[in-house]
Amino acid sequence: MSFNLTDLLLIGITYLTFLFGAAYITERGWISSRIVYHPVTYVLSLGVYASVWTFYGTFVQAQTSGYSFLASYIGASATFFLAPVVLVPILRITRTYQLSSLADLFAFRFRSGAVGTLTALLTVIATLPLISIQIQAVADSLHILNSDFTSNQIALGFCSVITLFSILFGARHPSLRQSHAGLIIAMATSSLIKLFALGAIALYAFYGVLQGPEGLNLWLDQTPEALNALYTPLHSDAWKTLLLGFFAAVIVMPHTFHMLFTENTSANSLYKASWGMPLYLLLLALAVPPILWAGVKLGLAEQPEFLILHLGIGLRSDFLTVLAFIGGLSAASGIIIVATISMASMLQNHLVLSLVPLPSSQRFYAWLLWLRRLLIVTLMLGSYLFYTQVGSRHDLYLLGIITFIAFMQFLPGILATLFWPTAHRIGFILGVSCGMTIWMITMLIPLFNTPDGSFYFSQSGSPPWHHAAIYSLAANITVFVLTS
């Protein structure tokens, strides 16, 4: 089954235009404020956490590691369960002192501009693989549906379009502390589309392919290896590391931090999110087993990364295939838009403004807007180059793990902000620098030299990436504590 590329591009651009249209009419006041500021709307906007790693990559983990695929859902849910202890105090700090990013938070906590600059730079380095995953997913999915153009060519076109929409969403107002109600509505809409896409495909897989509860039980009796695969023994240390990585990522990733704290207007919303987001993630997780089993039954599970896409193709269903494509596009575009907006603000405030002479007061705000737009373009260009040089040679699952381990290096700083008043800025700088350096040497740099990623999964027992994660975090904490 092959789709016309023009039709696919039209579908993609129509979806992004619809998303921007939802944001535009919200900012024009055409949507009731009761809907815009309802806690459910805000909780749904936090679904930006569910990237293509959740939409596509989770099937790889489910097939190869069984129930360990739940780590991303459980780790994130734990963060929201602890909202009164972790998220609400951070929200109070950010709102009281007008902080709009992780770099702002750490610079304020440690009373150091150098801390803010370092945090901004390290966040960009950690986020490049994350955005590369989103680009790769969209490019490869389009290439699967139509092979007239190479994945790199499709990726370039996608990056160009998403850069324009990122500018439209996040570079129309000088201040990023100004709440963007339109962005909240857009991300909430995107989350609903992801949930509908996965849910609809899972229901079809359950009733249309697996023939409902009785058919599923009969097939599992005849194919016990399909069920046994989910019971693959978990390596306890690696499992705990994954949980910790996803727990930390929710707080410190630029797109989730932005939606949690910069766009939030009320602590009450976070209390609602403490059960609303785990429920949302549970619904996403429930869709994984039936889709995976349907793929195994139809002999389509050889490429689990894009199983949800191959399922529609294998069933010769245009509706399911397009629905899977839109769901993947929704997962990718949401995170790219919010992450680039947030990172552009961080680089603007903590790097550029400290190095570049400021214009006159009459031109200052217009200059800020153009600066942020230029930074968004630069970030997307850097992400595209990372994709072409590194990301395209590795699978989504591997890049996702490497990314979440990088963000885990900021966890000691978050805990110090909340619970350790005497922690010192030099300790933070040396600790996070040490942890990120080990991460770069053991995980990031090998990406350039191991085209198949075998370095990370070649040993039996505990996976090598787990050792790198533990060593980097342990060094980070040790240096931080001893120096402080």
Coordinates of C-alpha atoms in Angstrom, one line a residue:
M1 CA 0.0 0.0 0.0
S2 CA 1.4 3.4 -1.0
F3 CA 0.0 6.8 -0.4
N4 CA 0.3 9.8 -2.6
L5 CA 2.9 12.2 -1.1
T6 CA 0.9 15.2 -1.9
D7 CA -2.1 13.8 0.0
L8 CA 0.2 12.9 3.0
L9 CA 1.6 16.4 3.1
L10 CA -1.9 17.9 2.8
I11 CA -3.0 15.8 5.8
G12 CA 0.0 16.8 7.8
I13 CA -0.2 20.5 7.1
T14 CA -4.0 20.4 7.6
Y15 CA -3.4 18.9 11.1
L16 CA -0.8 21.5 12.0
T17 CA -3.0 24.3 10.7
F18 CA -6.0 22.9 12.7
L19 CA -3.8 22.9 15.8
F20 CA -2.7 26.5 15.2
G21 CA -6.3 27.4 14.4
A22 CA -7.4 26.1 17.8
A23 CA -4.7 28.2 19.5
Y24 CA -5.6 31.3 17.5
I25 CA -9.4 31.2 18.2
T26 CA -8.5 30.6 21.9
E27 CA -6.4 33.7 22.0
R28 CA -9.1 35.7 20.2
G29 CA -11.5 34.8 23.0
W30 CA -13.8 32.6 20.8
I31 CA -13.6 29.7 23.2
S32 CA -15.2 30.0 26.6
S33 CA -12.7 30.7 29.5
R34 CA -14.5 27.9 31.4
I35 CA -13.1 25.5 28.9
V36 CA -9.7 27.1 28.4
Y37 CA -8.9 27.3 32.2
H38 CA -10.7 24.1 33.2
P39 CA -8.3 21.7 35.1
V40 CA -9.1 18.9 32.6
T41 CA -7.9 21.0 29.7
Y42 CA -4.7 21.7 31.6
V43 CA -4.2 18.1 32.5
L44 CA -4.6 17.1 28.9
S45 CA -2.0 19.7 27.8
L46 CA 0.5 17.8 30.0
G47 CA 0.0 14.9 27.6
V48 CA 2.8 16.6 25.6
Y49 CA 5.0 14.3 27.7
A50 CA 3.9 11.4 25.5
S51 CA 6.3 11.8 22.5
V52 CA 6.8 9.4 19.6
W53 CA 9.0 7.4 22.0
T54 CA 5.7 6.5 23.7
F55 CA 3.7 6.3 20.5
Y56 CA 6.1 4.2 18.5
G57 CA 9.1 3.2 20.6
T58 CA 7.1 1.6 23.5
F59 CA 6.3 -1.4 21.2
V60 CA 10.0 -2.2 20.8
Q61 CA 10.4 -2.3 24.5
A62 CA 7.2 -4.3 25.0
Q63 CA 8.3 -6.9 22.4
T64 CA 11.9 -7.2 23.7
S65 CA 11.6 -6.6 27.4
G66 CA 8.0 -7.4 28.3
Y67 CA 6.4 -5.4 31.0
S68 CA 9.4 -3.1 31.3
F69 CA 7.6 -1.0 28.7
L70 CA 5.5 0.3 31.6
A71 CA 8.6 2.1 33.1
S72 CA 7.8 5.3 31.1
Y73 CA 4.2 5.3 32.3
I74 CA 4.9 4.4 35.9
G75 CA 7.9 6.7 36.3
A76 CA 6.0 9.7 35.0
S77 CA 2.9 8.7 37.1
A78 CA 5.1 8.7 40.2
T79 CA 6.1 12.3 39.6
F80 CA 2.4 13.3 39.4
F81 CA 1.4 11.2 42.5
L82 CA 4.1 13.3 44.4
A83 CA 2.8 16.6 43.0
P84 CA 2.1 18.1 46.4
V85 CA 5.7 17.3 47.5
V86 CA 7.6 18.0 44.3
L87 CA 5.6 19.9 41.6
V88 CA 3.6 22.3 43.7
P89 CA 6.6 23.8 45.6
I90 CA 8.4 24.3 42.3
L91 CA 5.3 26.0 40.9
R92 CA 5.2 28.4 43.9
I93 CA 8.8 29.3 43.4
T94 CA 8.5 29.9 39.6
R95 CA 5.3 32.0 40.0
T96 CA 6.6 34.0 42.9
Y97 CA 9.9 35.0 41.2
Q98 CA 8.7 34.9 37.6
L99 CA 10.9 32.0 36.4
S100 CA 10.1 30.5 33.0
S101 CA 12.6 27.7 32.6
L102 CA 14.8 25.2 34.4
A103 CA 17.8 27.5 33.8
D104 CA 15.9 30.3 35.5
L105 CA 15.0 28.1 38.5
F106 CA 18.6 26.9 39.0
A107 CA 20.1 30.4 38.5
F108 CA 17.7 31.7 41.1
R109 CA 18.3 28.8 43.6
F110 CA 22.1 29.0 43.4
R111 CA 22.2 32.8 42.9
S112 CA 24.5 32.4 39.9
G113 CA 24.2 33.4 36.3
A114 CA 26.9 30.8 35.4
V115 CA 24.5 28.1 36.7
G116 CA 21.8 29.3 34.4
T117 CA 24.1 29.5 31.4
L118 CA 25.4 26.0 32.1
T119 CA 21.9 24.6 32.6
A120 CA 20.7 26.1 29.3
L121 CA 23.6 24.7 27.3
L122 CA 23.4 21.2 28.8
T123 CA 19.6 21.2 28.3
V124 CA 20.1 21.9 24.6
I125 CA 22.7 19.1 24.3
A126 CA 20.3 16.7 26.1
T127 CA 17.3 17.7 24.0
L128 CA 18.9 17.4 20.6
P129 CA 18.6 13.5 20.6
L130 CA 15.0 13.9 21.8
I131 CA 14.0 16.2 19.0
S132 CA 15.9 14.0 16.6
I133 CA 13.6 11.1 17.6
Q134 CA 10.6 13.1 16.7
I135 CA 12.0 14.1 13.3
Q136 CA 13.1 10.5 12.6
A137 CA 9.6 9.1 13.4
V138 CA 7.8 11.5 11.1
A139 CA 10.4 11.1 8.3
D140 CA 10.4 7.3 8.5
S141 CA 6.7 7.0 8.8
L142 CA 6.2 9.2 5.7
H143 CA 8.9 7.2 3.9
I144 CA 7.1 3.9 4.8
L145 CA 3.8 5.3 3.3
N146 CA 5.6 6.8 0.2
S147 CA 9.1 6.1 -0.9
D148 CA 9.3 8.7 -3.7
F149 CA 11.6 10.8 -1.5
T150 CA 14.4 9.8 1.0
S151 CA 13.9 10.1 4.7
N152 CA 16.4 12.9 4.9
Q153 CA 14.5 14.9 2.3
I154 CA 11.2 14.4 4.1
A155 CA 12.9 15.3 7.4
L156 CA 14.1 18.6 5.9
G157 CA 10.6 19.5 4.7
F158 CA 9.1 18.6 8.1
C159 CA 11.6 20.6 10.0
S160 CA 10.9 23.6 7.8
V161 CA 7.2 23.4 8.4
I162 CA 7.4 22.7 12.1
T163 CA 9.9 25.6 12.5
L164 CA 7.3 28.0 11.0
F165 CA 4.6 26.7 13.4
S166 CA 6.9 26.9 16.4
I167 CA 7.5 30.5 15.6
L168 CA 3.8 31.1 15.2
F169 CA 3.1 29.4 18.6
G170 CA 5.9 30.8 20.7
A171 CA 7.4 33.9 19.2
R172 CA 4.5 36.4 18.9
H173 CA 4.9 37.9 22.3
P174 CA 8.1 39.4 23.9
S175 CA 7.5 37.9 27.3
L176 CA 7.5 34.1 27.7
R177 CA 6.1 34.5 31.3
Q178 CA 2.8 35.6 29.6
S179 CA 0.5 32.6 29.7
H180 CA -0.3 31.2 26.2
A181 CA -3.9 30.0 26.6
G182 CA -3.8 29.0 22.9
L183 CA -0.8 26.8 23.4
I184 CA -2.6 25.0 26.3
I185 CA -5.6 24.4 24.1
A186 CA -3.4 23.2 21.2
M187 CA -1.5 20.7 23.4
A188 CA -4.7 19.5 25.0
T189 CA -6.2 18.9 21.6
S190 CA -3.0 17.1 20.5
S191 CA -3.2 14.8 23.5
L192 CA -6.8 13.9 22.8
I193 CA -5.8 13.1 19.2
K194 CA -3.0 10.8 20.4
L195 CA -5.3 9.1 22.9
F196 CA -8.0 8.7 20.2
A197 CA -5.6 7.3 17.7
L198 CA -4.1 4.7 20.0
G199 CA -7.4 3.8 21.5
A200 CA -9.2 3.4 18.2
I201 CA -6.4 1.2 16.8
A202 CA -6.2 -0.8 20.0
L203 CA -10.0 -1.4 19.9
Y204 CA -9.9 -2.5 16.3
A205 CA -6.9 -4.8 17.0
F206 CA -8.8 -6.3 20.0
Y207 CA -12.1 -6.9 18.4
G208 CA -11.3 -6.9 14.6
V209 CA -8.0 -8.9 14.7
L210 CA -8.0 -10.8 18.0
Q211 CA -11.8 -11.4 17.9
G212 CA -12.6 -10.0 21.4
P213 CA -12.0 -11.7 24.8
E214 CA -12.8 -15.2 23.7
G215 CA -10.8 -15.0 20.5
L216 CA -7.8 -13.5 22.4
N217 CA -7.9 -16.2 25.0
L218 CA -8.0 -18.9 22.4
W219 CA -5.1 -17.4 20.4
L220 CA -3.0 -17.0 23.5
D221 CA -3.6 -20.6 24.4
Q222 CA -2.5 -21.6 20.9
T223 CA 0.4 -19.1 20.9
P224 CA 1.8 -19.1 24.5
E225 CA 5.0 -17.5 23.5
A226 CA 3.2 -14.2 22.7
L227 CA 2.0 -14.0 26.4
N228 CA 5.3 -15.3 27.8
A229 CA 7.2 -12.5 26.0
L230 CA 5.5 -10.0 28.3
Y231 CA 6.8 -11.9 31.3
T232 CA 10.4 -11.5 30.2
P233 CA 12.4 -11.2 33.5
L234 CA 13.3 -7.7 34.4
H235 CA 16.8 -6.7 35.4
S236 CA 15.9 -5.0 38.7
D237 CA 18.7 -2.4 38.6
A238 CA 18.0 -1.4 35.0
W239 CA 14.3 -1.3 35.7
K240 CA 14.8 1.0 38.7
T241 CA 17.1 3.2 36.6
L242 CA 14.5 3.6 33.9
L243 CA 11.9 4.5 36.5
L244 CA 14.2 7.1 38.0
G245 CA 15.0 8.5 34.6
F246 CA 11.4 8.9 33.6
F247 CA 10.5 10.4 37.0
A248 CA 13.2 13.1 36.6
A249 CA 12.4 13.7 32.9
V250 CA 8.9 14.9 33.6
I251 CA 10.2 17.7 35.8
V252 CA 13.3 18.8 33.9
M253 CA 12.6 18.3 30.2
P254 CA 12.0 21.7 28.6
H255 CA 8.6 20.9 27.1
T256 CA 7.2 19.4 30.3
F257 CA 8.7 22.0 32.5
H258 CA 7.1 24.7 30.3
M259 CA 3.7 23.2 30.5
L260 CA 3.9 22.3 34.2
F261 CA 5.1 25.7 35.5
T262 CA 5.3 28.4 32.8
E263 CA 1.9 27.9 31.4
N264 CA 0.3 26.9 34.7
T265 CA -1.9 29.4 36.5
S266 CA -3.0 27.5 39.6
A267 CA -1.7 24.9 42.0
N268 CA -5.1 23.4 41.9
S269 CA -4.4 22.2 38.4
L270 CA -1.4 20.2 39.6
Y271 CA -3.5 18.6 42.3
K272 CA -5.9 17.5 39.6
A273 CA -3.0 16.3 37.5
S274 CA -1.8 14.1 40.4
W275 CA -4.5 11.6 39.4
G276 CA -5.5 12.9 35.9
M277 CA -2.1 12.3 34.2
P278 CA -1.7 8.8 35.7
L279 CA -5.1 8.0 34.3
Y280 CA -4.2 9.4 30.9
L281 CA -1.0 7.4 30.8
L282 CA -2.8 4.3 32.0
L283 CA -5.2 4.6 29.0
L284 CA -2.2 4.9 26.6
A285 CA -0.5 1.9 28.3
L286 CA -3.6 -0.3 28.0
A287 CA -3.5 0.1 24.2
V288 CA 0.0 -1.5 23.8
P289 CA -0.6 -5.2 24.4
P290 CA -3.6 -5.7 22.0
I291 CA -1.8 -3.8 19.2
L292 CA 1.4 -5.8 19.8
W293 CA -0.5 -9.1 19.8
A294 CA -2.5 -8.2 16.7
G295 CA 0.8 -7.4 15.0
V296 CA 2.3 -10.8 16.1
K297 CA -0.9 -12.6 14.9
L298 CA -0.7 -11.0 11.5
G299 CA 3.1 -11.5 11.2
L300 CA 3.8 -7.7 11.2
A301 CA 5.9 -7.5 14.4
E302 CA 9.3 -7.8 12.7
Q303 CA 9.5 -4.0 12.7
P304 CA 8.0 -3.1 16.1
E305 CA 9.1 0.5 16.0
F306 CA 6.4 1.3 13.4
L307 CA 4.1 -1.6 14.2
I308 CA 1.1 0.7 14.7
L309 CA 1.6 2.0 11.2
H310 CA 2.3 -1.5 9.6
L311 CA -0.9 -2.7 11.2
G312 CA -3.1 -0.4 9.1
I313 CA -1.0 -1.2 6.0
G314 CA -1.2 -5.0 6.6
L315 CA -5.0 -4.8 7.1
R316 CA -5.2 -2.6 3.9
S317 CA -7.1 0.0 5.9
D318 CA -6.6 3.6 4.8
F319 CA -8.4 4.9 7.9
L320 CA -6.2 3.0 10.4
T321 CA -3.0 3.9 8.5
V322 CA -3.8 7.6 8.3
L323 CA -5.0 7.6 11.9
A324 CA -1.6 6.1 13.0
F325 CA 0.2 8.7 10.9
I326 CA -1.7 11.6 12.4
G327 CA -1.2 10.2 15.9
G328 CA 2.5 10.0 15.4
L329 CA 2.6 13.5 13.9
S330 CA 0.7 14.8 16.8
A331 CA 3.1 13.2 19.3
A332 CA 6.1 14.6 17.4
S333 CA 4.9 18.1 16.6
G334 CA 3.7 18.9 20.1
I335 CA 7.0 18.2 21.8
I336 CA 9.0 19.9 19.1
I337 CA 6.9 23.1 19.3
V338 CA 7.0 23.4 23.1
A339 CA 10.6 22.3 23.5
T340 CA 12.0 24.8 21.0
I341 CA 9.9 27.6 22.5
S342 CA 11.3 26.8 25.9
M343 CA 14.9 26.3 24.8
A344 CA 14.9 29.5 22.7
S345 CA 13.9 31.4 25.9
M346 CA 16.6 29.8 27.9
L347 CA 19.3 30.6 25.4
Q348 CA 18.0 34.1 25.0
N349 CA 18.0 34.9 28.7
H350 CA 21.1 33.0 29.8
L351 CA 23.5 33.2 26.8
V352 CA 22.7 35.7 24.2
L353 CA 21.6 38.6 26.4
S354 CA 24.8 38.4 28.4
L355 CA 27.0 38.5 25.3
V356 CA 25.3 40.8 22.8
P357 CA 24.9 44.5 23.3
L358 CA 21.2 45.5 23.8
P359 CA 19.5 47.8 21.3
S360 CA 17.7 51.0 22.3
S361 CA 14.6 50.7 24.5
Q362 CA 12.3 51.7 21.6
R363 CA 13.5 48.6 19.6
F364 CA 14.2 46.2 22.5
Y365 CA 10.9 44.2 22.4
A366 CA 10.9 43.8 18.6
W367 CA 14.5 42.8 18.8
L368 CA 13.7 40.2 21.4
L369 CA 11.0 38.6 19.2
W370 CA 13.4 38.4 16.2
L371 CA 16.1 37.0 18.4
R372 CA 13.8 34.2 19.7
R373 CA 12.7 33.4 16.2
L374 CA 16.3 33.1 15.1
L375 CA 17.0 30.9 18.0
I376 CA 14.1 28.6 17.2
V377 CA 15.4 28.3 13.6
T378 CA 18.9 27.6 14.9
L379 CA 17.6 24.9 17.3
M380 CA 15.7 23.2 14.6
L381 CA 18.6 23.3 12.2
G382 CA 20.8 21.8 14.9
S383 CA 18.2 19.1 15.5
Y384 CA 18.0 18.3 11.8
L385 CA 21.8 18.0 11.5
F386 CA 21.9 15.7 14.6
Y387 CA 19.3 13.6 12.9
T388 CA 21.1 13.3 9.6
Q389 CA 24.5 12.7 11.1
V390 CA 23.6 10.5 14.1
G391 CA 19.9 9.9 14.8
S392 CA 19.0 8.4 11.5
R393 CA 21.4 5.5 12.1
H394 CA 19.9 4.5 15.4
D395 CA 16.5 3.3 16.5
L396 CA 14.0 5.4 18.6
Y397 CA 14.2 3.1 21.6
L398 CA 18.0 3.6 22.0
L399 CA 17.9 7.4 21.5
G400 CA 15.1 7.7 24.0
I401 CA 17.0 5.9 26.7
I402 CA 20.1 8.0 26.1
T403 CA 18.0 11.2 26.3
F404 CA 16.2 10.3 29.5
I405 CA 19.5 9.4 31.2
A406 CA 20.9 12.8 30.2
F407 CA 18.0 14.6 31.9
M408 CA 18.4 12.5 35.0
Q409 CA 21.6 14.5 35.7
F410 CA 19.5 17.5 36.7
L411 CA 17.6 15.5 39.4
P412 CA 20.2 16.3 42.2
G413 CA 19.7 20.0 41.4
I414 CA 15.9 19.7 41.7
L415 CA 16.2 17.8 45.0
A416 CA 18.7 20.4 46.3
T417 CA 16.3 23.2 45.3
L418 CA 13.5 21.7 47.3
F419 CA 15.2 20.0 50.3
W420 CA 18.8 21.1 50.7
P421 CA 19.2 24.8 51.5
T422 CA 22.9 24.7 52.1
A423 CA 23.8 23.1 48.7
H424 CA 26.4 25.2 47.0
R425 CA 26.5 26.5 43.4
I426 CA 30.1 25.3 42.9
G427 CA 28.9 21.8 44.0
F428 CA 26.1 21.9 41.5
I429 CA 28.3 23.1 38.6
L430 CA 31.0 20.5 39.3
G431 CA 28.5 17.7 39.9
V432 CA 26.3 18.2 36.9
S433 CA 29.4 18.8 34.7
C434 CA 30.9 15.6 35.9
G435 CA 27.7 13.6 35.4
M436 CA 27.1 15.0 31.9
T437 CA 30.7 14.5 30.9
I438 CA 30.5 10.8 31.8
W439 CA 27.2 10.6 29.9
M440 CA 28.7 12.2 26.8
I441 CA 31.8 9.9 26.8
T442 CA 29.9 6.7 27.5
M443 CA 26.6 7.3 25.7
L444 CA 26.6 10.3 23.4
I445 CA 29.9 10.1 21.6
P446 CA 29.6 6.3 20.9
L447 CA 26.5 7.1 18.9
F448 CA 28.9 8.5 16.2
N449 CA 30.9 5.3 16.1
T450 CA 28.4 2.5 16.5
P451 CA 25.9 2.6 13.6
D452 CA 23.7 -0.1 14.9
G453 CA 23.8 0.8 18.6
S454 CA 25.1 -2.7 19.5
F455 CA 27.5 -1.2 22.1
Y456 CA 24.6 -0.5 24.4
F457 CA 22.9 -3.9 24.2
S458 CA 25.6 -6.4 23.4
Q459 CA 26.3 -7.8 26.8
S460 CA 24.2 -10.3 28.7
G461 CA 22.6 -9.5 32.1
S462 CA 22.6 -5.8 33.0
P463 CA 22.6 -3.7 29.8
P464 CA 25.7 -1.5 29.3
W465 CA 23.6 1.7 29.2
H466 CA 22.5 0.9 32.8
H467 CA 26.1 1.0 34.0
A468 CA 26.7 4.3 32.2
A469 CA 23.6 5.8 33.8
I470 CA 24.5 4.7 37.3
Y471 CA 28.2 5.8 37.1
S472 CA 27.3 9.2 35.7
L473 CA 24.6 9.9 38.3
A474 CA 26.7 8.5 41.2
A475 CA 29.6 10.8 40.2
N476 CA 27.3 13.7 39.9
I477 CA 25.8 13.3 43.3
T478 CA 29.2 12.5 45.0
V479 CA 30.9 15.6 43.6
F480 CA 27.9 17.8 44.4
V481 CA 27.6 16.6 48.0
L482 CA 31.4 16.6 48.8
T483 CA 32.0 20.0 47.2
S484 CA 28.9 21.6 48.9

